[in-house]
Tab-separated table of C-alpha atoms in Angstrom:
chain	number	residue	atom	x	y	z
A	675	MET	CA	-26.402	0.383	7.652
A	676	SER	CA	-25.649	0.118	11.314
A	677	GLU	CA	-24.422	3.165	13.237
A	678	ASN	CA	-22.093	1.002	15.307
A	679	VAL	CA	-18.405	1.851	15.282
A	680	SER	CA	-16.653	-0.914	13.389
A	681	GLU	CA	-13.127	-2.076	13.995
A	682	LEU	CA	-10.708	-2.097	11.077
A	683	GLN	CA	-7.217	-3.525	10.754
A	684	VAL	CA	-4.612	-1.741	8.753
A	685	LEU	CA	-1.107	-2.605	7.714
A	686	ILE	CA	1.288	0.296	8.403
A	687	PHE	CA	4.361	0.498	6.165
A	688	ARG	CA	7.099	3.009	5.336
A	689	LEU	CA	7.839	4.785	2.062
A	690	GLU	CA	11.024	6.826	2.539
A	691	SER	CA	10.502	8.696	5.845
A	692	LYS	CA	6.680	8.658	5.814
A	693	GLN	CA	4.207	6.183	7.246
A	694	TYR	CA	1.277	4.825	5.151
A	695	CYS	CA	-1.338	2.186	5.630
A	696	VAL	CA	-3.857	0.048	3.788
A	697	ASP	CA	-6.831	-2.010	4.965
A	698	ILE	CA	-5.518	-5.596	5.462
A	699	VAL	CA	-8.514	-7.038	3.623
A	700	HIS	CA	-6.718	-5.897	0.414
A	701	ASN	CA	-3.434	-7.671	1.296
A	702	ASP	CA	-2.615	-11.117	0.005
A	703	GLU	CA	0.851	-11.407	1.494
A	704	ILE	CA	4.161	-9.660	2.093
A	705	VAL	CA	7.334	-10.959	0.478
A	706	ASP	CA	10.976	-9.923	-0.120
A	707	ARG	CA	11.694	-8.217	-3.384
A	708	GLY	CA	12.771	-10.672	-6.027
A	709	GLU	CA	14.387	-10.169	-9.379
A	710	LEU	CA	12.242	-7.872	-11.548
A	711	THR	CA	11.901	-8.039	-15.299
A	712	LYS	CA	11.386	-4.583	-16.839
A	713	LEU	CA	8.472	-4.176	-19.187
A	714	PRO	CA	9.027	-1.974	-22.215
A	715	ASP	CA	6.495	0.872	-22.784
A	716	SER	CA	4.980	0.403	-19.279
A	717	LYS	CA	3.511	3.154	-17.149
A	718	PRO	CA	6.066	5.166	-15.106
A	719	HIS	CA	5.028	3.610	-11.781
A	720	VAL	CA	5.413	-0.029	-13.063
A	721	GLU	CA	8.843	-1.271	-11.963
A	722	GLY	CA	8.399	-4.596	-13.790
A	723	VAL	CA	7.136	-8.111	-13.163
A	724	MET	CA	8.242	-10.820	-10.696
A	725	ASP	CA	7.516	-14.509	-10.493
A	726	LEU	CA	5.717	-15.269	-7.231
A	727	ARG	CA	5.268	-19.046	-6.933
A	728	GLY	CA	4.317	-19.402	-10.543
A	729	THR	CA	2.157	-16.238	-10.688
A	730	THR	CA	3.302	-13.277	-12.756
A	731	THR	CA	3.048	-10.367	-10.349
A	732	THR	CA	3.218	-6.763	-11.593
A	733	ILE	CA	5.366	-4.651	-9.256
A	734	VAL	CA	4.495	-0.980	-8.972
A	735	ASN	CA	6.205	1.809	-7.097
A	736	PRO	CA	3.650	3.750	-4.992
A	737	LYS	CA	6.262	6.516	-4.486
A	738	THR	CA	5.883	7.423	-8.154
A	739	VAL	CA	2.084	7.604	-7.918
A	740	LEU	CA	2.195	9.554	-4.663
A	741	GLY	CA	4.866	12.029	-5.899
A	742	LEU	CA	7.529	11.023	-3.388
A	743	ASP	CA	11.291	11.093	-3.907
A	744	ASP	CA	12.628	7.583	-4.405
A	745	SER	CA	15.991	6.626	-2.821
A	746	GLY	CA	15.623	3.133	-4.310
A	747	THR	CA	15.572	1.419	-0.941
A	748	GLY	CA	12.421	-0.690	-1.500
A	749	THR	CA	13.212	-4.267	-0.443
A	750	ARG	CA	9.727	-5.574	0.490
A	751	VAL	CA	6.590	-6.153	-1.554
A	752	ILE	CA	2.975	-5.975	-0.365
A	753	VAL	CA	1.030	-8.265	-2.691
A	754	PHE	CA	-2.612	-7.497	-3.570
A	755	GLU	CA	-5.084	-9.542	-5.537
A	756	THR	CA	-7.168	-7.148	-7.594
A	757	GLU	CA	-10.886	-7.436	-8.337
A	758	ASP	CA	-9.989	-8.647	-11.851
A	759	GLN	CA	-7.767	-11.413	-10.367
A	760	ARG	CA	-4.472	-9.754	-11.260
A	761	SER	CA	-1.605	-10.017	-8.842
A	762	ILE	CA	-0.025	-6.651	-8.083
A	763	GLY	CA	2.743	-5.835	-5.597
A	764	TRP	CA	3.834	-2.543	-4.117
A	765	LEU	CA	7.502	-1.955	-3.633
A	766	ILE	CA	7.896	-0.483	-0.087
A	767	ASP	CA	10.779	0.272	2.246
A	768	GLU	CA	9.578	-1.417	5.423
A	769	VAL	CA	6.568	-3.138	6.982
A	770	ASN	CA	5.892	-1.762	10.453
A	771	GLN	CA	2.831	-3.400	11.983
A	772	VAL	CA	-0.829	-4.315	11.795
A	773	VAL	CA	-3.023	-2.193	14.051
A	774	ALA	CA	-6.685	-2.186	14.875
A	775	LEU	CA	-8.614	1.056	14.361
A	776	ASN	CA	-12.147	2.295	14.931
A	777	ASP	CA	-13.878	4.347	12.240
A	778	ALA	CA	-13.547	7.316	14.612
A	779	ASP	CA	-9.735	7.021	14.450
A	780	VAL	CA	-9.727	7.891	10.743
A	781	ASP	CA	-9.889	11.540	9.668
A	782	GLU	CA	-11.558	11.370	6.230
A	783	SER	CA	-11.634	15.158	5.728
A	784	VAL	CA	-8.487	14.858	3.579
A	785	GLU	CA	-9.844	12.111	1.360
A	786	SER	CA	-8.795	12.349	-2.280
A	787	GLU	CA	-8.439	10.111	-5.330
A	788	SER	CA	-5.528	8.197	-3.737
A	789	VAL	CA	-6.054	8.876	0.003
A	790	HIS	CA	-8.838	7.384	2.169
A	791	GLY	CA	-7.874	9.560	5.151
A	792	VAL	CA	-5.237	9.978	7.859
A	793	VAL	CA	-4.724	8.293	11.173
A	794	ARG	CA	-2.795	9.839	14.043
A	795	GLN	CA	-0.385	7.415	15.652
A	796	ASP	CA	2.358	8.402	18.151
A	797	ASP	CA	2.032	12.087	17.290
A	798	GLU	CA	2.548	11.329	13.595
A	799	PHE	CA	0.076	11.138	10.731
A	800	VAL	CA	-0.259	7.816	8.906
A	801	VAL	CA	-1.696	8.339	5.414
A	802	TRP	CA	-4.301	5.695	4.487
A	803	VAL	CA	-3.909	5.025	0.765
A	804	LYS	CA	-6.420	3.472	-1.574
A	805	PRO	CA	-5.002	0.430	-3.427
A	806	SER	CA	-7.250	1.115	-6.414
A	807	ALA	CA	-5.466	4.460	-7.008
A	808	ILE	CA	-1.979	2.884	-6.927
A	809	ASN	CA	-2.807	-0.273	-8.910
A	810	VAL	CA	-3.892	1.498	-12.080
């Protein structure tokens, strides 16, 4: 592996009052929340399914997985295509921006099962979450 500093691009979004981000290579698209169909006996973080141009997309609530309070304000969906070709969307409150980062900008000392690390932006921490931990 090269020791060069690589540039990454992350999508910063808001869940309640906190900022989070994901690597944009995981993102397929961002859409408005549509009508959700509840699934009986689904996991607590699964809000339901939504038709996205003919594709059944499972909508999950990352707030549930991350242990956040949920005011029910989620109006946007970040859509991911998983390694097993499923379409999964995260219900979020707001999309902020895409920013370029260097590896050195990411503090990985706080890495956990669901967190890749944190990024400091405008005197605030942005938590970098792992899609694989939310999409379970």
